[in-house]
Amino acid sequence: RMKRLGATAPELYNNPNISPRSKWFHHPRYHQNSQMPPYHVHFREEMQNTLRYLYDALRVAPGSSTPYTGNSGNDDKYSHQEQQYRSLQNASNYFRGCMRGLKGHVQIEEYACFPLYEQTFPDISMQFLYQDHKDLHETEQAVHNAFHKALIKFSNSSSGDVIIPREEILELIGVVLDFDSHLMSHLGEEEEVVVPLSLTDKQICF
């Protein structure tokens, strides 16, 4: 998709002064506008934390060869079942928080940023970014469902001895990794599309 944009607008996307990511920060116009990369940092961090806690849940699963080390000095007082539940709950909380922030972020992009850029640069279509948002929203639900499927097992247990096997945790991690890969690819591509537009002489202010 970036190749197509490069063919459509080489002055933006094949321009050695504004196209390479390594040139952005030092460009004289970069700091005159609110830029996307800093606003994307916390999404990347929250997804990393989601996966970090999922791997903690994996370490206490039966059949795991990696000993559990935990993220808190108090973890030793909890059983493997409690440690796994806490890790899964923390992972789910980080993911939900990330998605709440992402929802607001997407609304700002779709109702403010993208329309302004499309109005200023009528030859540049951002429809594929809108479609990415829709696709991400659909795959997000698959992650919520996977977390619910895992956590409900603890809620439905009366004996308190539930522990989710390694294969099921790996399946959950796979669902999250698929979403993470899609999200990270989208964020990077979105930056590659939008930032060069903000480095031209055209006046765009947020």
PDB file of C-alpha atoms in Angstrom:
ATOM      1  CA  ARG A   1       0.000   0.000   0.000  1.00  0.00           C
ATOM      2  CA  MET A   2       2.881   2.356   0.677  1.00  0.00           C
ATOM      3  CA  LYS A   3       4.289   1.518  -2.764  1.00  0.00           C
ATOM      4  CA  ARG A   4       1.007   2.614  -4.331  1.00  0.00           C
ATOM      5  CA  LEU A   5       1.118   5.862  -2.358  1.00  0.00           C
ATOM      6  CA  GLY A   6       4.714   6.343  -3.432  1.00  0.00           C
ATOM      7  CA  ALA A   7       3.653   6.046  -7.072  1.00  0.00           C
ATOM      8  CA  THR A   8       0.708   8.420  -6.503  1.00  0.00           C
ATOM      9  CA  ALA A   9       2.642  11.072  -4.570  1.00  0.00           C
ATOM     10  CA  PRO A  10       6.409  10.559  -4.891  1.00  0.00           C
ATOM     11  CA  GLU A  11       7.007  14.086  -3.541  1.00  0.00           C
ATOM     12  CA  LEU A  12       5.614  12.805  -0.219  1.00  0.00           C
ATOM     13  CA  TYR A  13       6.522   9.137  -0.050  1.00  0.00           C
ATOM     14  CA  ASN A  14       9.692   8.909  -2.147  1.00  0.00           C
ATOM     15  CA  ASN A  15      11.174  12.126  -0.870  1.00  0.00           C
ATOM     16  CA  PRO A  16      14.520  11.646   0.903  1.00  0.00           C
ATOM     17  CA  ASN A  17      13.900  14.753   3.013  1.00  0.00           C
ATOM     18  CA  ILE A  18      10.589  13.683   4.572  1.00  0.00           C
ATOM     19  CA  SER A  19       9.871  10.036   3.719  1.00  0.00           C
ATOM     20  CA  PRO A  20      12.479   8.162   5.779  1.00  0.00           C
ATOM     21  CA  ARG A  21      11.422   7.792   9.400  1.00  0.00           C
ATOM     22  CA  SER A  22      14.969   8.688  10.448  1.00  0.00           C
ATOM     23  CA  LYS A  23      14.465  12.219   9.044  1.00  0.00           C
ATOM     24  CA  TRP A  24      11.229  13.047  10.877  1.00  0.00           C
ATOM     25  CA  PHE A  25      12.370  14.147  14.314  1.00  0.00           C
ATOM     26  CA  HIS A  26      14.975  16.569  12.998  1.00  0.00           C
ATOM     27  CA  HIS A  27      12.735  18.086  10.339  1.00  0.00           C
ATOM     28  CA  PRO A  28      12.026  21.784  11.131  1.00  0.00           C
ATOM     29  CA  ARG A  29       8.248  21.275  10.820  1.00  0.00           C
ATOM     30  CA  TYR A  30       8.015  18.109  12.915  1.00  0.00           C
ATOM     31  CA  HIS A  31       7.572  19.923  16.218  1.00  0.00           C
ATOM     32  CA  GLN A  32       5.075  22.456  14.859  1.00  0.00           C
ATOM     33  CA  ASN A  33       2.287  19.883  14.985  1.00  0.00           C
ATOM     34  CA  SER A  34       1.018  17.142  17.262  1.00  0.00           C
ATOM     35  CA  GLN A  35       2.584  14.038  15.744  1.00  0.00           C
ATOM     36  CA  MET A  36       1.268  10.485  15.775  1.00  0.00           C
ATOM     37  CA  PRO A  37       4.312   8.484  16.939  1.00  0.00           C
ATOM     38  CA  PRO A  38       4.315   9.806  20.543  1.00  0.00           C
ATOM     39  CA  TYR A  39       0.578   9.103  20.842  1.00  0.00           C
ATOM     40  CA  HIS A  40       1.146   5.517  19.731  1.00  0.00           C
ATOM     41  CA  VAL A  41       3.811   4.687  22.322  1.00  0.00           C
ATOM     42  CA  HIS A  42       1.447   3.738  25.150  1.00  0.00           C
ATOM     43  CA  PHE A  43      -0.516   1.339  22.900  1.00  0.00           C
ATOM     44  CA  ARG A  44       2.709  -0.516  22.198  1.00  0.00           C
ATOM     45  CA  GLU A  45       3.609  -0.543  25.901  1.00  0.00           C
ATOM     46  CA  GLU A  46       0.184  -1.800  27.001  1.00  0.00           C
ATOM     47  CA  MET A  47       0.245  -4.640  24.487  1.00  0.00           C
ATOM     48  CA  GLN A  48       3.718  -5.600  25.742  1.00  0.00           C
ATOM     49  CA  ASN A  49       2.391  -5.677  29.302  1.00  0.00           C
ATOM     50  CA  THR A  50      -0.578  -7.782  28.190  1.00  0.00           C
ATOM     51  CA  LEU A  51       1.787 -10.364  26.704  1.00  0.00           C
ATOM     52  CA  ARG A  52       4.160 -10.193  29.673  1.00  0.00           C
ATOM     53  CA  TYR A  53       1.409 -11.258  32.059  1.00  0.00           C
ATOM     54  CA  LEU A  54       0.197 -13.934  29.654  1.00  0.00           C
ATOM     55  CA  TYR A  55       3.650 -15.491  29.647  1.00  0.00           C
ATOM     56  CA  ASP A  56       3.574 -15.437  33.448  1.00  0.00           C
ATOM     57  CA  ALA A  57       0.308 -17.377  33.272  1.00  0.00           C
ATOM     58  CA  LEU A  58       2.005 -19.834  30.921  1.00  0.00           C
ATOM     59  CA  ARG A  59       4.920 -20.418  33.299  1.00  0.00           C
ATOM     60  CA  VAL A  60       2.691 -21.877  36.025  1.00  0.00           C
ATOM     61  CA  ALA A  61       0.645 -24.008  33.624  1.00  0.00           C
ATOM     62  CA  PRO A  62       1.115 -27.787  33.902  1.00  0.00           C
ATOM     63  CA  GLY A  63       3.807 -28.969  31.525  1.00  0.00           C
ATOM     64  CA  SER A  64       5.672 -25.680  31.414  1.00  0.00           C
ATOM     65  CA  SER A  65       9.449 -26.040  31.450  1.00  0.00           C
ATOM     66  CA  THR A  66      10.105 -22.420  32.506  1.00  0.00           C
ATOM     67  CA  PRO A  67       9.819 -21.687  36.233  1.00  0.00           C
ATOM     68  CA  TYR A  68       7.469 -18.903  37.295  1.00  0.00           C
ATOM     69  CA  THR A  69       9.270 -15.796  38.539  1.00  0.00           C
ATOM     70  CA  GLY A  70       6.302 -13.446  38.903  1.00  0.00           C
ATOM     71  CA  ASN A  71       5.987  -9.665  38.695  1.00  0.00           C
ATOM     72  CA  SER A  72       5.593  -8.998  42.403  1.00  0.00           C
ATOM     73  CA  GLY A  73       7.644  -9.763  45.472  1.00  0.00           C
ATOM     74  CA  ASN A  74       4.508 -11.187  47.116  1.00  0.00           C
ATOM     75  CA  ASP A  75       3.860 -13.858  44.486  1.00  0.00           C
ATOM     76  CA  ASP A  76       5.476 -16.631  46.547  1.00  0.00           C
ATOM     77  CA  LYS A  77       2.560 -16.642  48.984  1.00  0.00           C
ATOM     78  CA  TYR A  78       0.083 -17.533  46.222  1.00  0.00           C
ATOM     79  CA  SER A  79      -0.590 -20.997  44.833  1.00  0.00           C
ATOM     80  CA  HIS A  80       0.021 -21.717  41.158  1.00  0.00           C
ATOM     81  CA  GLN A  81      -3.728 -21.449  40.573  1.00  0.00           C
ATOM     82  CA  GLU A  82      -3.865 -18.007  42.208  1.00  0.00           C
ATOM     83  CA  GLN A  83      -0.730 -16.871  40.395  1.00  0.00           C
ATOM     84  CA  GLN A  84      -2.174 -17.917  37.060  1.00  0.00           C
ATOM     85  CA  TYR A  85      -5.505 -16.234  37.741  1.00  0.00           C
ATOM     86  CA  ARG A  86      -3.804 -13.002  38.824  1.00  0.00           C
ATOM     87  CA  SER A  87      -1.603 -13.030  35.721  1.00  0.00           C
ATOM     88  CA  LEU A  88      -4.551 -13.624  33.392  1.00  0.00           C
ATOM     89  CA  GLN A  89      -6.602 -10.930  35.113  1.00  0.00           C
ATOM     90  CA  ASN A  90      -3.729  -8.446  34.836  1.00  0.00           C
ATOM     91  CA  ALA A  91      -3.277  -9.286  31.147  1.00  0.00           C
ATOM     92  CA  SER A  92      -6.983  -8.812  30.508  1.00  0.00           C
ATOM     93  CA  ASN A  93      -7.016  -5.495  32.388  1.00  0.00           C
ATOM     94  CA  TYR A  94      -4.086  -4.147  30.388  1.00  0.00           C
ATOM     95  CA  PHE A  95      -5.734  -5.186  27.137  1.00  0.00           C
ATOM     96  CA  ARG A  96      -9.081  -3.613  28.042  1.00  0.00           C
ATOM     97  CA  GLY A  97      -7.345  -0.399  29.067  1.00  0.00           C
ATOM     98  CA  CYS A  98      -5.423  -0.345  25.809  1.00  0.00           C
ATOM     99  CA  MET A  99      -8.637  -0.813  23.822  1.00  0.00           C
ATOM    100  CA  ARG A 100     -10.434   1.972  25.706  1.00  0.00           C
ATOM    101  CA  GLY A 101      -7.627   4.355  24.823  1.00  0.00           C
ATOM    102  CA  LEU A 102      -7.517   3.103  21.246  1.00  0.00           C
ATOM    103  CA  LYS A 103     -11.240   3.745  20.790  1.00  0.00           C
ATOM    104  CA  GLY A 104     -10.852   7.419  21.694  1.00  0.00           C
ATOM    105  CA  HIS A 105      -7.731   7.689  19.579  1.00  0.00           C
ATOM    106  CA  VAL A 106      -9.515   6.259  16.533  1.00  0.00           C
ATOM    107  CA  GLN A 107     -12.398   8.693  16.936  1.00  0.00           C
ATOM    108  CA  ILE A 108      -9.998  11.654  16.902  1.00  0.00           C
ATOM    109  CA  GLU A 109      -8.301  10.309  13.787  1.00  0.00           C
ATOM    110  CA  GLU A 110     -11.505   9.562  11.878  1.00  0.00           C
ATOM    111  CA  TYR A 111     -13.410  12.725  12.792  1.00  0.00           C
ATOM    112  CA  ALA A 112     -10.580  15.266  12.895  1.00  0.00           C
ATOM    113  CA  CYS A 113      -7.173  14.196  11.562  1.00  0.00           C
ATOM    114  CA  PHE A 114      -8.012  12.124   8.501  1.00  0.00           C
ATOM    115  CA  PRO A 115     -10.691  14.459   7.081  1.00  0.00           C
ATOM    116  CA  LEU A 116      -8.352  17.428   7.419  1.00  0.00           C
ATOM    117  CA  TYR A 117      -5.505  15.616   5.694  1.00  0.00           C
ATOM    118  CA  GLU A 118      -7.786  14.362   2.908  1.00  0.00           C
ATOM    119  CA  GLN A 119      -9.129  17.872   2.395  1.00  0.00           C
ATOM    120  CA  THR A 120      -5.619  19.318   2.252  1.00  0.00           C
ATOM    121  CA  PHE A 121      -4.231  16.507   0.096  1.00  0.00           C
ATOM    122  CA  PRO A 122      -7.149  15.419  -2.133  1.00  0.00           C
ATOM    123  CA  ASP A 123      -4.976  12.976  -4.095  1.00  0.00           C
ATOM    124  CA  ILE A 124      -4.195  10.975  -0.950  1.00  0.00           C
ATOM    125  CA  SER A 125      -6.881   8.478   0.049  1.00  0.00           C
ATOM    126  CA  MET A 126      -6.901   7.230   3.611  1.00  0.00           C
ATOM    127  CA  GLN A 127      -9.761   4.802   3.132  1.00  0.00           C
ATOM    128  CA  PHE A 128      -7.509   1.825   3.834  1.00  0.00           C
ATOM    129  CA  LEU A 129      -6.754   3.274   7.286  1.00  0.00           C
ATOM    130  CA  TYR A 130     -10.479   3.526   8.017  1.00  0.00           C
ATOM    131  CA  GLN A 131     -10.817  -0.114   6.918  1.00  0.00           C
ATOM    132  CA  ASP A 132      -7.937  -1.118   9.177  1.00  0.00           C
ATOM    133  CA  HIS A 133      -9.841   0.394  12.109  1.00  0.00           C
ATOM    134  CA  LYS A 134     -12.899  -1.699  11.292  1.00  0.00           C
ATOM    135  CA  ASP A 135     -10.823  -4.865  10.932  1.00  0.00           C
ATOM    136  CA  LEU A 136      -9.043  -4.207  14.222  1.00  0.00           C
ATOM    137  CA  HIS A 137     -12.353  -3.701  15.991  1.00  0.00           C
ATOM    138  CA  GLU A 138     -13.562  -7.089  14.763  1.00  0.00           C
ATOM    139  CA  THR A 139     -10.392  -8.933  15.786  1.00  0.00           C
ATOM    140  CA  GLU A 140     -10.401  -7.112  19.139  1.00  0.00           C
ATOM    141  CA  GLN A 141     -13.617  -8.932  20.019  1.00  0.00           C
ATOM    142  CA  ALA A 142     -11.901 -12.275  19.423  1.00  0.00           C
ATOM    143  CA  VAL A 143      -9.316 -11.320  22.076  1.00  0.00           C
ATOM    144  CA  HIS A 144     -11.997 -10.327  24.584  1.00  0.00           C
ATOM    145  CA  ASN A 145     -13.761 -13.638  23.942  1.00  0.00           C
ATOM    146  CA  ALA A 146     -10.551 -15.597  24.451  1.00  0.00           C
ATOM    147  CA  PHE A 147      -9.865 -13.868  27.783  1.00  0.00           C
ATOM    148  CA  HIS A 148     -13.442 -14.482  28.903  1.00  0.00           C
ATOM    149  CA  LYS A 149     -13.184 -18.160  27.985  1.00  0.00           C
ATOM    150  CA  ALA A 150     -10.081 -18.516  30.180  1.00  0.00           C
ATOM    151  CA  LEU A 151     -11.185 -16.424  33.156  1.00  0.00           C
ATOM    152  CA  ILE A 152     -14.690 -17.872  33.389  1.00  0.00           C
ATOM    153  CA  LYS A 153     -13.161 -21.217  34.312  1.00  0.00           C
ATOM    154  CA  PHE A 154     -11.947 -19.730  37.575  1.00  0.00           C
ATOM    155  CA  SER A 155     -15.333 -18.123  38.274  1.00  0.00           C
ATOM    156  CA  ASN A 156     -17.199 -21.384  37.643  1.00  0.00           C
ATOM    157  CA  SER A 157     -14.993 -23.462  39.934  1.00  0.00           C
ATOM    158  CA  SER A 158     -16.255 -24.116  43.450  1.00  0.00           C
ATOM    159  CA  SER A 159     -13.164 -26.012  44.582  1.00  0.00           C
ATOM    160  CA  GLY A 160     -10.613 -23.334  43.724  1.00  0.00           C
ATOM    161  CA  ASP A 161      -8.268 -25.862  42.127  1.00  0.00           C
ATOM    162  CA  VAL A 162      -8.634 -24.718  38.517  1.00  0.00           C
ATOM    163  CA  ILE A 163      -5.456 -24.270  36.527  1.00  0.00           C
ATOM    164  CA  ILE A 164      -5.468 -23.820  32.769  1.00  0.00           C
ATOM    165  CA  PRO A 165      -3.200 -26.190  30.827  1.00  0.00           C
ATOM    166  CA  ARG A 166      -0.287 -24.997  28.762  1.00  0.00           C
ATOM    167  CA  GLU A 167      -1.987 -25.704  25.418  1.00  0.00           C
ATOM    168  CA  GLU A 168      -4.943 -23.434  26.226  1.00  0.00           C
ATOM    169  CA  ILE A 169      -2.722 -20.586  27.425  1.00  0.00           C
ATOM    170  CA  LEU A 170      -0.689 -20.899  24.226  1.00  0.00           C
ATOM    171  CA  GLU A 171      -3.916 -20.696  22.228  1.00  0.00           C
ATOM    172  CA  LEU A 172      -4.838 -17.484  24.063  1.00  0.00           C
ATOM    173  CA  ILE A 173      -1.369 -16.066  23.492  1.00  0.00           C
ATOM    174  CA  GLY A 174      -1.734 -16.869  19.789  1.00  0.00           C
ATOM    175  CA  VAL A 175      -4.981 -14.885  19.582  1.00  0.00           C
ATOM    176  CA  VAL A 176      -3.368 -11.902  21.316  1.00  0.00           C
ATOM    177  CA  LEU A 177      -0.240 -12.108  19.153  1.00  0.00           C
ATOM    178  CA  ASP A 178      -2.366 -12.098  15.981  1.00  0.00           C
ATOM    179  CA  PHE A 179      -4.110  -8.933  17.148  1.00  0.00           C
ATOM    180  CA  ASP A 180      -0.834  -7.373  18.304  1.00  0.00           C
ATOM    181  CA  SER A 181       0.791  -8.034  14.931  1.00  0.00           C
ATOM    182  CA  HIS A 182      -2.155  -6.418  13.132  1.00  0.00           C
ATOM    183  CA  LEU A 183      -2.181  -3.414  15.476  1.00  0.00           C
ATOM    184  CA  MET A 184       1.577  -2.797  15.351  1.00  0.00           C
ATOM    185  CA  SER A 185       1.565  -3.045  11.555  1.00  0.00           C
ATOM    186  CA  HIS A 186      -1.320  -0.580  11.383  1.00  0.00           C
ATOM    187  CA  LEU A 187       0.290   1.926  13.757  1.00  0.00           C
ATOM    188  CA  GLY A 188       3.555   1.863  11.850  1.00  0.00           C
ATOM    189  CA  GLU A 189       1.906   2.219   8.466  1.00  0.00           C
ATOM    190  CA  GLU A 190      -0.382   4.971   9.727  1.00  0.00           C
ATOM    191  CA  GLU A 191       2.664   6.937  10.862  1.00  0.00           C
ATOM    192  CA  GLU A 192       4.353   6.393   7.488  1.00  0.00           C
ATOM    193  CA  VAL A 193       1.271   7.820   5.746  1.00  0.00           C
ATOM    194  CA  VAL A 194       0.475  10.770   7.999  1.00  0.00           C
ATOM    195  CA  VAL A 195       3.772  12.168   9.249  1.00  0.00           C
ATOM    196  CA  PRO A 196       5.158  13.133   5.809  1.00  0.00           C
ATOM    197  CA  LEU A 197       1.940  15.112   5.188  1.00  0.00           C
ATOM    198  CA  SER A 198       2.665  17.214   8.277  1.00  0.00           C
ATOM    199  CA  LEU A 199       6.182  18.031   7.073  1.00  0.00           C
ATOM    200  CA  THR A 200       5.139  19.899   3.937  1.00  0.00           C
ATOM    201  CA  ASP A 201       4.656  23.646   3.625  1.00  0.00           C
ATOM    202  CA  LYS A 202       0.884  23.334   3.825  1.00  0.00           C
ATOM    203  CA  GLN A 203      -0.627  24.657   7.028  1.00  0.00           C
ATOM    204  CA  ILE A 204      -2.182  21.874   9.071  1.00  0.00           C
ATOM    205  CA  CYS A 205      -2.864  22.542  12.728  1.00  0.00           C
ATOM    206  CA  PHE A 206      -4.539  20.443  15.431  1.00  0.00           C
TER     207      PHE A 206
END
